[in-house]
Coordinates of C-alpha atoms in Angstrom, one line a residue:
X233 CA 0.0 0.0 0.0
X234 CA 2.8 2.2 0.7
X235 CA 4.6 1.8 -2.3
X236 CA 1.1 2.3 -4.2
X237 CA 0.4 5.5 -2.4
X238 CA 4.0 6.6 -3.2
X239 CA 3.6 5.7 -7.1
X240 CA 0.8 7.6 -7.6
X241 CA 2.2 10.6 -6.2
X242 CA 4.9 10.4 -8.1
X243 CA 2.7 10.0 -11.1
X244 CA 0.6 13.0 -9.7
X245 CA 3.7 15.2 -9.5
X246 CA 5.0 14.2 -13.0
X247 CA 1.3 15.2 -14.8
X248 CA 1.2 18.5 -13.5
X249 CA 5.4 19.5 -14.9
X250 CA 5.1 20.7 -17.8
X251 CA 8.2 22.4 -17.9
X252 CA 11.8 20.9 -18.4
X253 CA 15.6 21.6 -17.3
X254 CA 18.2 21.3 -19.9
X255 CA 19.5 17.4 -19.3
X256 CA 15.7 16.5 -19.5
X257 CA 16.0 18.7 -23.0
X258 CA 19.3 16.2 -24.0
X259 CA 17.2 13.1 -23.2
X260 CA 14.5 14.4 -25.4
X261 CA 17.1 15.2 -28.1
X262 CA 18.9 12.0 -28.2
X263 CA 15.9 9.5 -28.8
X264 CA 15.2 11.5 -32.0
X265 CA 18.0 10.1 -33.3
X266 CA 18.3 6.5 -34.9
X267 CA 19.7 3.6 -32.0
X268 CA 23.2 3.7 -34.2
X269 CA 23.4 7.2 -34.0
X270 CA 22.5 7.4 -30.1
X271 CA 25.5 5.1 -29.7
X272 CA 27.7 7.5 -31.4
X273 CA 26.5 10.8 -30.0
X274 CA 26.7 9.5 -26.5
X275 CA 29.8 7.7 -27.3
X276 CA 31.2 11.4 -27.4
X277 CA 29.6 12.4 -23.9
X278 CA 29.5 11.2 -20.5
X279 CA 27.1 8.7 -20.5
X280 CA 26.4 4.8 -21.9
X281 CA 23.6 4.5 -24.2
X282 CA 21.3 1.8 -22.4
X283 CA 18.9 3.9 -20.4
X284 CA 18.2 5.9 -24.1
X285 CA 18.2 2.6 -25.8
X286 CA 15.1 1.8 -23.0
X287 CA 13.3 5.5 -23.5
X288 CA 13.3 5.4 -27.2
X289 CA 12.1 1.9 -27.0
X290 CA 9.6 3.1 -24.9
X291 CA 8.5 6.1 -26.8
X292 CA 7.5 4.4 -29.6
X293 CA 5.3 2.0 -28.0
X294 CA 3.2 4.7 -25.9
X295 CA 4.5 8.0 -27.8
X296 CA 7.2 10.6 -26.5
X297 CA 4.4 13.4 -24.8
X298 CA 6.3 15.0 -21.6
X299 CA 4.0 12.7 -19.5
X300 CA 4.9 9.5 -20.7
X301 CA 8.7 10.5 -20.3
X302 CA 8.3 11.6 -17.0
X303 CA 6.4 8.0 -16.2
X304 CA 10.0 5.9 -18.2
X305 CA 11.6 7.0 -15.0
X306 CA 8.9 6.3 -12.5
X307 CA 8.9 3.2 -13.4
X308 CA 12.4 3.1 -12.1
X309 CA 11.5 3.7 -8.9
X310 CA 8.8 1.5 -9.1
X311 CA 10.9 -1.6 -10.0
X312 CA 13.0 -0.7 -6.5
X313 CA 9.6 -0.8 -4.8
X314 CA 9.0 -4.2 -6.2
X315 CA 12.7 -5.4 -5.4
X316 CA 11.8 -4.7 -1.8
X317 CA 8.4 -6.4 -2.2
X318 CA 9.8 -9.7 -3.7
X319 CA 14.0 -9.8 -3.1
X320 CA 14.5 -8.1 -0.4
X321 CA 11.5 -9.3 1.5
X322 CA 12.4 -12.8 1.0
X323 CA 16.2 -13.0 2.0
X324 CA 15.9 -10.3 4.7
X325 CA 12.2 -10.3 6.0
X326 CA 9.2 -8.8 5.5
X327 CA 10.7 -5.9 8.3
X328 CA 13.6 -5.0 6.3
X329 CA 11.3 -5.0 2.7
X330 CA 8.9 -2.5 4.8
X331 CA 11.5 -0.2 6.2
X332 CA 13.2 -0.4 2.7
X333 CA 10.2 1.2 1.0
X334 CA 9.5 3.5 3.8
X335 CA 12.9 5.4 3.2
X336 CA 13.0 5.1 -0.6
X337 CA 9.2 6.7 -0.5
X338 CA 10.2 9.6 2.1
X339 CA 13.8 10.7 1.0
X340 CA 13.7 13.9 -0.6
X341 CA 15.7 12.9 -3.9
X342 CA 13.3 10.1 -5.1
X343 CA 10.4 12.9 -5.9
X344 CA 13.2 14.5 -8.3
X345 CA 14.8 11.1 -9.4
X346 CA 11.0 9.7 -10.2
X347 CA 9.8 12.9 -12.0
X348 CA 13.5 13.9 -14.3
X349 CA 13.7 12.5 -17.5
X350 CA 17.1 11.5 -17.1
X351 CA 18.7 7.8 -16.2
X352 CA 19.2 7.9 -12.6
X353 CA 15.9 5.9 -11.5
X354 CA 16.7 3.2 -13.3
X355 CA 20.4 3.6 -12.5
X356 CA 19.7 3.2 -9.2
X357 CA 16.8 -0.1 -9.6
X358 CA 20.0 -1.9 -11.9
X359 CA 22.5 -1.3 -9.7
X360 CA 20.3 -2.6 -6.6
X361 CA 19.2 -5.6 -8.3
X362 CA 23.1 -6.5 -9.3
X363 CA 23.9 -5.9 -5.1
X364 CA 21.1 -8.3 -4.7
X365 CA 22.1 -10.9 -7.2
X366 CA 25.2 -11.1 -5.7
X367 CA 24.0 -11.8 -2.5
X368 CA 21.4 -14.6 -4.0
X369 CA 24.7 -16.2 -5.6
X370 CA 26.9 -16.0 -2.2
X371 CA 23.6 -18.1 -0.7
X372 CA 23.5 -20.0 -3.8
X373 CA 26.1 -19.8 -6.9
X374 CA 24.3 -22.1 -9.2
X375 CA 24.5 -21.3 -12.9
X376 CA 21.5 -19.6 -13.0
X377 CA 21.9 -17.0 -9.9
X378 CA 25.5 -16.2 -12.0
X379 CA 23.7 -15.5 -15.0
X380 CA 21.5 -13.1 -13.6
X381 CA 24.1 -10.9 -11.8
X382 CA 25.9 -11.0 -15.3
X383 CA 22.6 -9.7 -16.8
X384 CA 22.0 -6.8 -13.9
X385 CA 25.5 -6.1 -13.7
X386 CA 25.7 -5.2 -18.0
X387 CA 22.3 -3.1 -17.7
X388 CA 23.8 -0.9 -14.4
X389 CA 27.3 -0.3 -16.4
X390 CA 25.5 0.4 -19.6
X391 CA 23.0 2.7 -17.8
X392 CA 25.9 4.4 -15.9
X393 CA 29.6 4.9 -15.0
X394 CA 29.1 5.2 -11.3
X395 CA 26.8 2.2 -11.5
X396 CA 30.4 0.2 -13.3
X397 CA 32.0 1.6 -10.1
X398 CA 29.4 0.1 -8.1
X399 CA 29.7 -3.5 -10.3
X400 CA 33.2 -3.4 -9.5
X401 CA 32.7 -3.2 -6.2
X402 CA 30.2 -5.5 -5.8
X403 CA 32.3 -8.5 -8.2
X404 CA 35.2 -7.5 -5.9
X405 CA 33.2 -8.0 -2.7
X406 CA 31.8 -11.1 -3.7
X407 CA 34.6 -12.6 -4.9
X408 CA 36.4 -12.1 -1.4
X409 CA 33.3 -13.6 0.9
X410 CA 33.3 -16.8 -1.9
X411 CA 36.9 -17.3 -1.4
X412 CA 36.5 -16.6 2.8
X413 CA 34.0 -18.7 2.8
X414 CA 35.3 -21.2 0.3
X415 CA 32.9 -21.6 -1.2
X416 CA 32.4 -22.6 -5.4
X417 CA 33.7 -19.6 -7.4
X418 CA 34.0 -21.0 -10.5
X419 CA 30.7 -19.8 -12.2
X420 CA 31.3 -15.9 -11.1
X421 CA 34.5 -15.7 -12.3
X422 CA 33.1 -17.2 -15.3
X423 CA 30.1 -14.5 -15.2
X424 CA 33.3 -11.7 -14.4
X425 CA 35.0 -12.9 -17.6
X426 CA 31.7 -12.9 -20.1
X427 CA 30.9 -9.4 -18.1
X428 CA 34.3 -8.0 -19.3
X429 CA 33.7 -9.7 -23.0
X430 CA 30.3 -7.8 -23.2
X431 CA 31.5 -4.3 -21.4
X432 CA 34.6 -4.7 -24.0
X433 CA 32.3 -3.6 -27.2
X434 CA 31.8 -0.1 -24.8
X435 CA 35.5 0.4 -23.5
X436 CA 36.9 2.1 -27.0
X437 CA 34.0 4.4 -26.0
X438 CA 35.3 4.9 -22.3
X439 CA 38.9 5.4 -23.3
X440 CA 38.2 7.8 -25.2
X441 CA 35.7 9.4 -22.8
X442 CA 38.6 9.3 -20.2
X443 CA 40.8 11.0 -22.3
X444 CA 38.8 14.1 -23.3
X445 CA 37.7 14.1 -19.1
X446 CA 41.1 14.7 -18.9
X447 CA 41.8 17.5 -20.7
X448 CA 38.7 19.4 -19.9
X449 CA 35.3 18.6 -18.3
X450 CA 32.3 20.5 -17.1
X451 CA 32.1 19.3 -13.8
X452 CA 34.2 22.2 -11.5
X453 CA 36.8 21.6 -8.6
X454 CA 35.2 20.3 -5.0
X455 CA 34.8 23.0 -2.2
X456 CA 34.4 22.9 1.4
X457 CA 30.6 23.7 0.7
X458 CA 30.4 20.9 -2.3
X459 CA 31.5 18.2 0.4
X460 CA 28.6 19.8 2.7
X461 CA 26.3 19.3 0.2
X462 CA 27.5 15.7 -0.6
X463 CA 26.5 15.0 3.0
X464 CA 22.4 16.4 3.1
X465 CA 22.1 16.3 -0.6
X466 CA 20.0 12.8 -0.4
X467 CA 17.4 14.2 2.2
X468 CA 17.3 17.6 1.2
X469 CA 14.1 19.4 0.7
X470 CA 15.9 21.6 -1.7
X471 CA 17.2 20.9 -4.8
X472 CA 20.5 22.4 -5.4
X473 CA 19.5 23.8 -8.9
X474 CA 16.6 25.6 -7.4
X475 CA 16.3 28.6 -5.4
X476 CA 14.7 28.8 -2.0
X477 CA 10.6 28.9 -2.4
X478 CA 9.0 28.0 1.2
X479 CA 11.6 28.3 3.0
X480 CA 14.3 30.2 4.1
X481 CA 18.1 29.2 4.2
X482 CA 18.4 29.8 8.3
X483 CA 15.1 27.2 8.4
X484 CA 16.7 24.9 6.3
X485 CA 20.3 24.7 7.8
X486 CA 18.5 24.2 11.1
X487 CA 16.4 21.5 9.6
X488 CA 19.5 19.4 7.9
X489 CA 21.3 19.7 10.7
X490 CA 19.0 18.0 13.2
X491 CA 18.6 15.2 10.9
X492 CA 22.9 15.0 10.4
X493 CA 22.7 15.2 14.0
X494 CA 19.9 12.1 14.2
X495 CA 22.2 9.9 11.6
X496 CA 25.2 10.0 13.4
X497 CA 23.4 9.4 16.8
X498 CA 22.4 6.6 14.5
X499 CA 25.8 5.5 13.6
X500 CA 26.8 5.7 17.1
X501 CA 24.4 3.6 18.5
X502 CA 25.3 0.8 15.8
X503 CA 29.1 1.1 17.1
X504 CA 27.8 1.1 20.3
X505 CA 25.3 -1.7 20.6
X506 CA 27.7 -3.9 17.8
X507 CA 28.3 -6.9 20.1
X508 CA 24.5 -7.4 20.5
X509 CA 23.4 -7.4 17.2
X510 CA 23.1 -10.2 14.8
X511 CA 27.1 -10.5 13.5
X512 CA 25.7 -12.1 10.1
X513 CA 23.2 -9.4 9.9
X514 CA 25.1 -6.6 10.8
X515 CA 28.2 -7.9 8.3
X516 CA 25.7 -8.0 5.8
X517 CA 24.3 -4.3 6.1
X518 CA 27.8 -2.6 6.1
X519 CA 28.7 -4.9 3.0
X520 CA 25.5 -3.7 1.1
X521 CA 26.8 0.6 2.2
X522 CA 30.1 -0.2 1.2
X523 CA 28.9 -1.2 -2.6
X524 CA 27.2 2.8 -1.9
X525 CA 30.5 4.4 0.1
X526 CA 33.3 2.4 -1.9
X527 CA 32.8 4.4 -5.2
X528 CA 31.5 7.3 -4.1
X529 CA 35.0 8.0 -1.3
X530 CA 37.0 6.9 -4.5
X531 CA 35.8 9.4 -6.6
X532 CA 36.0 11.7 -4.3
X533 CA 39.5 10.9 -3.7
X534 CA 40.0 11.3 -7.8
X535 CA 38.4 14.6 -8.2
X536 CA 41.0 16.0 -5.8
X537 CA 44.0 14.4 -6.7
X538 CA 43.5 14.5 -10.3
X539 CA 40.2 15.6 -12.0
X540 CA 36.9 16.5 -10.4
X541 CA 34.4 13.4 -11.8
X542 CA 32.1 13.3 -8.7
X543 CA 28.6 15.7 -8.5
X544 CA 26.1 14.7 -6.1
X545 CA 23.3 13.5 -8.1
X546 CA 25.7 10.6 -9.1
X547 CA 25.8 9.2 -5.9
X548 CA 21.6 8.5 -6.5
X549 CA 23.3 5.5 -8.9
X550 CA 24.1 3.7 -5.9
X551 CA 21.4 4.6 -3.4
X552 CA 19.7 1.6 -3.2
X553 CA 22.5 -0.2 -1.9
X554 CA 23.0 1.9 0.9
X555 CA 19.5 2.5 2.0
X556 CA 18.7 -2.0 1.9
X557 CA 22.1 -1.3 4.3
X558 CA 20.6 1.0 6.4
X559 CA 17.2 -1.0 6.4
X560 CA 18.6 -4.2 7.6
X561 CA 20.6 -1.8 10.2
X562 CA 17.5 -0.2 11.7
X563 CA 15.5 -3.6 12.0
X564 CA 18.4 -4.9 14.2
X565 CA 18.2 -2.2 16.1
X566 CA 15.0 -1.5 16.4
X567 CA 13.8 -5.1 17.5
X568 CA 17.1 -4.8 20.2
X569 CA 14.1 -3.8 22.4
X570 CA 15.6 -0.8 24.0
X571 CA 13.0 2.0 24.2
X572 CA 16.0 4.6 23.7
X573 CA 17.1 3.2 20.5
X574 CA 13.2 3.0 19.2
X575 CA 12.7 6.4 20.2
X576 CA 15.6 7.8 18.4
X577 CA 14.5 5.8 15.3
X578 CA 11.5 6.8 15.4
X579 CA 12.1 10.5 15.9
X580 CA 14.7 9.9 12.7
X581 CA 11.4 8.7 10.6
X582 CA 9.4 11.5 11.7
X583 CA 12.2 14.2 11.1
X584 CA 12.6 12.7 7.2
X585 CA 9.1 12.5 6.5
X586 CA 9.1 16.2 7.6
X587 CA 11.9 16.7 5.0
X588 CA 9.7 14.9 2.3
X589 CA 6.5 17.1 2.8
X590 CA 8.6 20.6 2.3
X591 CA 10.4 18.8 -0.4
X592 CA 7.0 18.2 -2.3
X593 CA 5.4 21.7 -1.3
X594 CA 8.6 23.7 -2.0
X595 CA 8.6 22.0 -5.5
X596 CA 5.3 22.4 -6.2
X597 CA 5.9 26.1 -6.0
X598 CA 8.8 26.2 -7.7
X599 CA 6.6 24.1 -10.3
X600 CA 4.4 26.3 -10.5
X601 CA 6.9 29.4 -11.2
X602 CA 8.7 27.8 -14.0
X603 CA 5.6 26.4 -15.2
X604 CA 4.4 30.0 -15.8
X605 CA 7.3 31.3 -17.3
X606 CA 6.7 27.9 -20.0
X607 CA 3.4 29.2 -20.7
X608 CA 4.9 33.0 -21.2
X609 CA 7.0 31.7 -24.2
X610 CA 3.9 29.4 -25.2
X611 CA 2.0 32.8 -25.1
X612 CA 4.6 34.9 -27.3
X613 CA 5.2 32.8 -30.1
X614 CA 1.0 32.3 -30.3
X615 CA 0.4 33.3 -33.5
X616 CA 4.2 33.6 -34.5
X617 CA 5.2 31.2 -37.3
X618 CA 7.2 28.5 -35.5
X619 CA 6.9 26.2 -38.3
X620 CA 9.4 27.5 -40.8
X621 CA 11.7 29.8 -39.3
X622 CA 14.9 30.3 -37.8
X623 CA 16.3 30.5 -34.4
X624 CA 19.6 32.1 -33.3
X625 CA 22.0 32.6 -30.0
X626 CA 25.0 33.2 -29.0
X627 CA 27.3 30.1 -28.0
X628 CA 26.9 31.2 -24.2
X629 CA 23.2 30.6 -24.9
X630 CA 23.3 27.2 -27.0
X631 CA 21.8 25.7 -24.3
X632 CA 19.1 27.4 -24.0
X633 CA 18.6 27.2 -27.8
X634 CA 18.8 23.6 -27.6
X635 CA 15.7 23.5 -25.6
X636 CA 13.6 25.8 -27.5
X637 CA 14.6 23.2 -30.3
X638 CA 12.7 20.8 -28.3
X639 CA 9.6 22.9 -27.6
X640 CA 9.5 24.0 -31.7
X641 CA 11.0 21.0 -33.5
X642 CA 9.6 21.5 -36.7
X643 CA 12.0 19.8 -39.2
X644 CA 11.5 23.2 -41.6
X645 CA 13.0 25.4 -38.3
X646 CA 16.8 26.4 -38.6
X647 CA 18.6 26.7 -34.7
X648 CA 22.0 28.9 -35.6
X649 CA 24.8 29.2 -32.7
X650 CA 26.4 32.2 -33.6
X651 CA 30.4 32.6 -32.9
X652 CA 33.0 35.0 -34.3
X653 CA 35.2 31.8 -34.3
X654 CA 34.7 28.2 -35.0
X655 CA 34.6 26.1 -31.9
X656 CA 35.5 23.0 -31.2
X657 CA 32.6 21.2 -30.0
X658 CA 29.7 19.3 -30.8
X659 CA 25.9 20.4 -30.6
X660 CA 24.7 17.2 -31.1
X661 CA 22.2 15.4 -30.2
X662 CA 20.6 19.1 -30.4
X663 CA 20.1 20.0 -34.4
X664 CA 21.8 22.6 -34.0
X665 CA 24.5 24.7 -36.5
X666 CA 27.0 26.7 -35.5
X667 CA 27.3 29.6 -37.8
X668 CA 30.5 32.4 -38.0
X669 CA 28.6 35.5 -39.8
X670 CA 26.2 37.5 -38.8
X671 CA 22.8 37.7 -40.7
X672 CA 21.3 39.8 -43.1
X673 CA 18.8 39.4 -45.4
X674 CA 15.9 37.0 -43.1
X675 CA 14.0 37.0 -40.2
X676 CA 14.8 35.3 -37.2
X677 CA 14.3 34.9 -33.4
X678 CA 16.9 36.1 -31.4
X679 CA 17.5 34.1 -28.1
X680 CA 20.1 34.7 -25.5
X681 CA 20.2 34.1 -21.9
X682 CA 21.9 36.6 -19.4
X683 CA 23.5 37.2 -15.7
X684 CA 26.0 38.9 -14.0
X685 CA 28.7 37.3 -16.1
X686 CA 30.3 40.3 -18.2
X687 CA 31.6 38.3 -20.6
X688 CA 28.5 36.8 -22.0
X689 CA 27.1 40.1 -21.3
X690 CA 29.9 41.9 -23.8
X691 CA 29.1 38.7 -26.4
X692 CA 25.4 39.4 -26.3
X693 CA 26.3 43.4 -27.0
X694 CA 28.3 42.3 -30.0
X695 CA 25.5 40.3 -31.8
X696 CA 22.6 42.9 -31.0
X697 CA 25.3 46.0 -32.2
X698 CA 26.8 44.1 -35.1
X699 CA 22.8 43.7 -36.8
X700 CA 21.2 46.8 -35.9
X701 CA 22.2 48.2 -38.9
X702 CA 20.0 45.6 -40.6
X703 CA 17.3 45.0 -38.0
X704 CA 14.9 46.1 -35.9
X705 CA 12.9 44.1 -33.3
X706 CA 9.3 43.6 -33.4
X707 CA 8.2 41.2 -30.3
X708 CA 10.1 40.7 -27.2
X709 CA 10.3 38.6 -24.0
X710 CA 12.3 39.1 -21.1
X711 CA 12.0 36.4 -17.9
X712 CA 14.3 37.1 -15.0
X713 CA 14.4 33.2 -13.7
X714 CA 16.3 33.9 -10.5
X715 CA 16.2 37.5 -8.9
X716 CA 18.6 37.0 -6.4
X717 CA 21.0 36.4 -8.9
X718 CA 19.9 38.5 -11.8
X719 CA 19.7 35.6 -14.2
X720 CA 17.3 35.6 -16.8
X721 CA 16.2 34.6 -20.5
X722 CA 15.4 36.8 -23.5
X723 CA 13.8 36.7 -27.2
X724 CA 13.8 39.2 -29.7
X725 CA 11.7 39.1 -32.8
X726 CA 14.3 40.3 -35.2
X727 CA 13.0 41.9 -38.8
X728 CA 14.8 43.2 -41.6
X729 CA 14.8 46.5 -42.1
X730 CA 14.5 46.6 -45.8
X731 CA 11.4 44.1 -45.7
X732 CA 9.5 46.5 -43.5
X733 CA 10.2 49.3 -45.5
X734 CA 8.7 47.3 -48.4
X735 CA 5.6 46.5 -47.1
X736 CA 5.1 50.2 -46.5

């Protein structure tokens, strides 16, 4: 019933957003594109190509609307929710599979991993159900078992890199309880072996994926405050791409910090009360975190000592593992009997289901504030020929062109980056053409995005001085997105001059 309840409000916030984000704009680019050219194009990002293999697939059987997308990845969370009902309730207890679904339903970052059309949902149910095969082929390594962790652990590290992290992890924890144990290993290191075979068609890919990391990526050096947000970023009410809507930054730290505060008195109490838990249990539960902690510390380590690779929605890959972890955890403590320990799990439950109901408020306002400026664009091209016509930005505002592609993709539309010089990179899987003159003789709409940066400000001032000698604008819309920050959106309506004077 739980996991009912929490699937249709999942489904309930996914029906009313009808805006989307720019990686949600990428997702809807890519499965445009033939499953050959999805290899390629994401062959040249950041990401394998399985979870757009699975929406494309998906698409064409029940159409590509924003709703059905947004459904692809709660179905994601709804395949962990029947893990718990079936796996995880029968080799840990219908206790476990309960408090299991409890968490997943109440933490924060499921309401944005179940709603974003992006991979993580389903990162997270592959990488889960490879953790779990594992464990079914430490009970049992019969051929079968084997080839089911070789199936789960090809979809995680074709869905995601931190999910290949993760299946390296969890072949290399395996591997030393079966040999501990001694106990048959033949069969998974036969399934390791035919894993490597079938990641090796990929690896090309990855090398050369590695390579470009190297020499630049988008992802920016980690702070003192990006290691604070690593540690609340899982049960925060607040997205970290969102500004503040219901509640204020003072309320928030306060809130975050009680429940810090409640986890470690958690972890405390394990370390305390260690002797008198179940040892096969307790083993267990740390092994299933340490698939979560294991590449998430390492990248970590990485991004300092040699390129950052690590943001904190990746860590959602491997969420799964650590929350079955920390499931199996709080049943051992909680049945300990010690009215203490019960209270403080109790008050733990409470605290995050506070966390969950601001979560789903505050978004719903925020929701509703970028749904409004959706309908503002809808509203000025009305009556606007969106059908053959051509688009321009600046480079600094590609991205933002890219998505207007999505919201006008009529194959007779033309999206132009503008740049004074070539640049070396690819718009793809955006149709977009990057163009190194400034235009003349047709209409267009101008789009550009703006903030306190003065150098996209002095690249903006370029464009609109270099055609004013040719154009004048006749519509206009200006959204300032994020006050605090002075960030904002803009279209012009350029005409031609000499065609006005024409019609007169």
């Amino acid at each position: 019933m739980i996991a009912l309840m929490a699937f249709s409000l999942f489904l309930f916030i996914s029906a009313y957003n009808d805006s989307f984000v720019f990686d949600e704009a990428y997702s809807m680019a890519m499965i445009q594109h033939s499953y050959s050219e999805i290899w390629n194009i994401t062959a040249a990002d950041v990401h394998p190509p399985l979870y757009y293999y699975m929406l494309k697939s998906f698409t064409l059987l029940f159409g590509n609307s924003l709703l059905t997308l947004r459904i692809f990845s709660t179905l994601g969370v709804l395949g962990v929710f029947m893990l718990g009902m079936i796996s995880i309730r029968r080799y840990f207890g219908a206790s476990v599979a309960l408090v299991f679904i409890v968490i997943i339903t109440l933490l924060p970052v499921t309401q944005y991993l179940a709603d974003e059309i992006r991979m993580y949902s389903w990162t997270m149910f592959f990488t889960l159900a490879n953790a779990i095969a594992a464990y079914k082929v430490f009970r049992n390594s019969t051929l079968l078992n084997n080839l089911v962790l070789l199936l789960m652990a090809l979809c995680a590290s074709y869905t995601h890199y931190y999910s290949l992290m993760g299946t390296a992890t969890i072949f290399g924890i395996l591997l030393f309880f079966l040999i501990i144990n001694k106990r048959q290993t033949g069969y998974t290191i036969g399934a390791i072996i035919l894993f490597i075979i079938g990641y090796s068609i990929w690896i090309p890919e990855l090398i050369n994926q590695v390579t470009a990391v190297n020499h630049s990526y988008w992802i920016t050096g980690l702070t003192l405050k990006d290691l604070l947000l690593f540690t609340y970023y899982l049960f925060s009410p607040k997205e970290p791409t969102h500004p503040y809507t219901i509640f204020t930054l003072p309320v928030m730290a306060v809130a975050l910090s009680f429940m810090l505060l409640l986890i470690i008195a958690i972890a405390g109490v394990t370390i305390k009360e260690y002797k008198k838990l179940n040892r096969t249990k307790t083993i267990t539960a740390l092994t299933f975190m340490a698939v979560f902690f294991i590449p998430v510390i390492s990248a970590i380590f990485i991004s300092y000592v040699m390129k950052p690779i690590i943001i904190p929605r990746y860590m959602t890959c491997l969420l799964g593992c650590l929350v079955l972890g920390i499931s199996i955890l709080l049943v051992e403590l909680y049945e300990s009997g010690e009215k203490r320990i019960r209270t403080l799990l109790l008050t733990s439950i409470f605290m995050l289901s506070v966390l969950s109901v601001a979560r789903f408020f505050s978004e719903k306002q925020h929701m509703e504030e970028t749904n409004k400026e959706y309908y503002e664009i809808e509203k000025y091209f009305k009556g606007k020929n969106t059908e053959k016509t051509v688009f321009i930005s600046t480079f600094s505002a590609c991205g933002w062109l890219g998505m207007l592609s999505i919201m006008y993709p009529s194959p007779n539309n033309l999206y132009l980056v503008y740049s004074e010089k070539k640049t070396p990179v690819s718009y793809k899987p955006f149709k977009l053409i990057e163009v190194n003159t400034l235009p003349k003789d047709f209409d267009f709409h101008y789009t550009q995005s703006f903030d306190e940066n003065m150098e996209q400000t002095k690249i903006n001032n370029h464009f609109m001085n270099g055609v004013k000698a040719d154009y004048l604008i006749e519509d206009s819309l200006i959204q300032i997105t994020h006050p605090q920050k002075f960030e904002g959106k803009e279209i012009y309506l350029m005409k031609t001059i000499h065609r006005e004077k024409e019609k007169q």
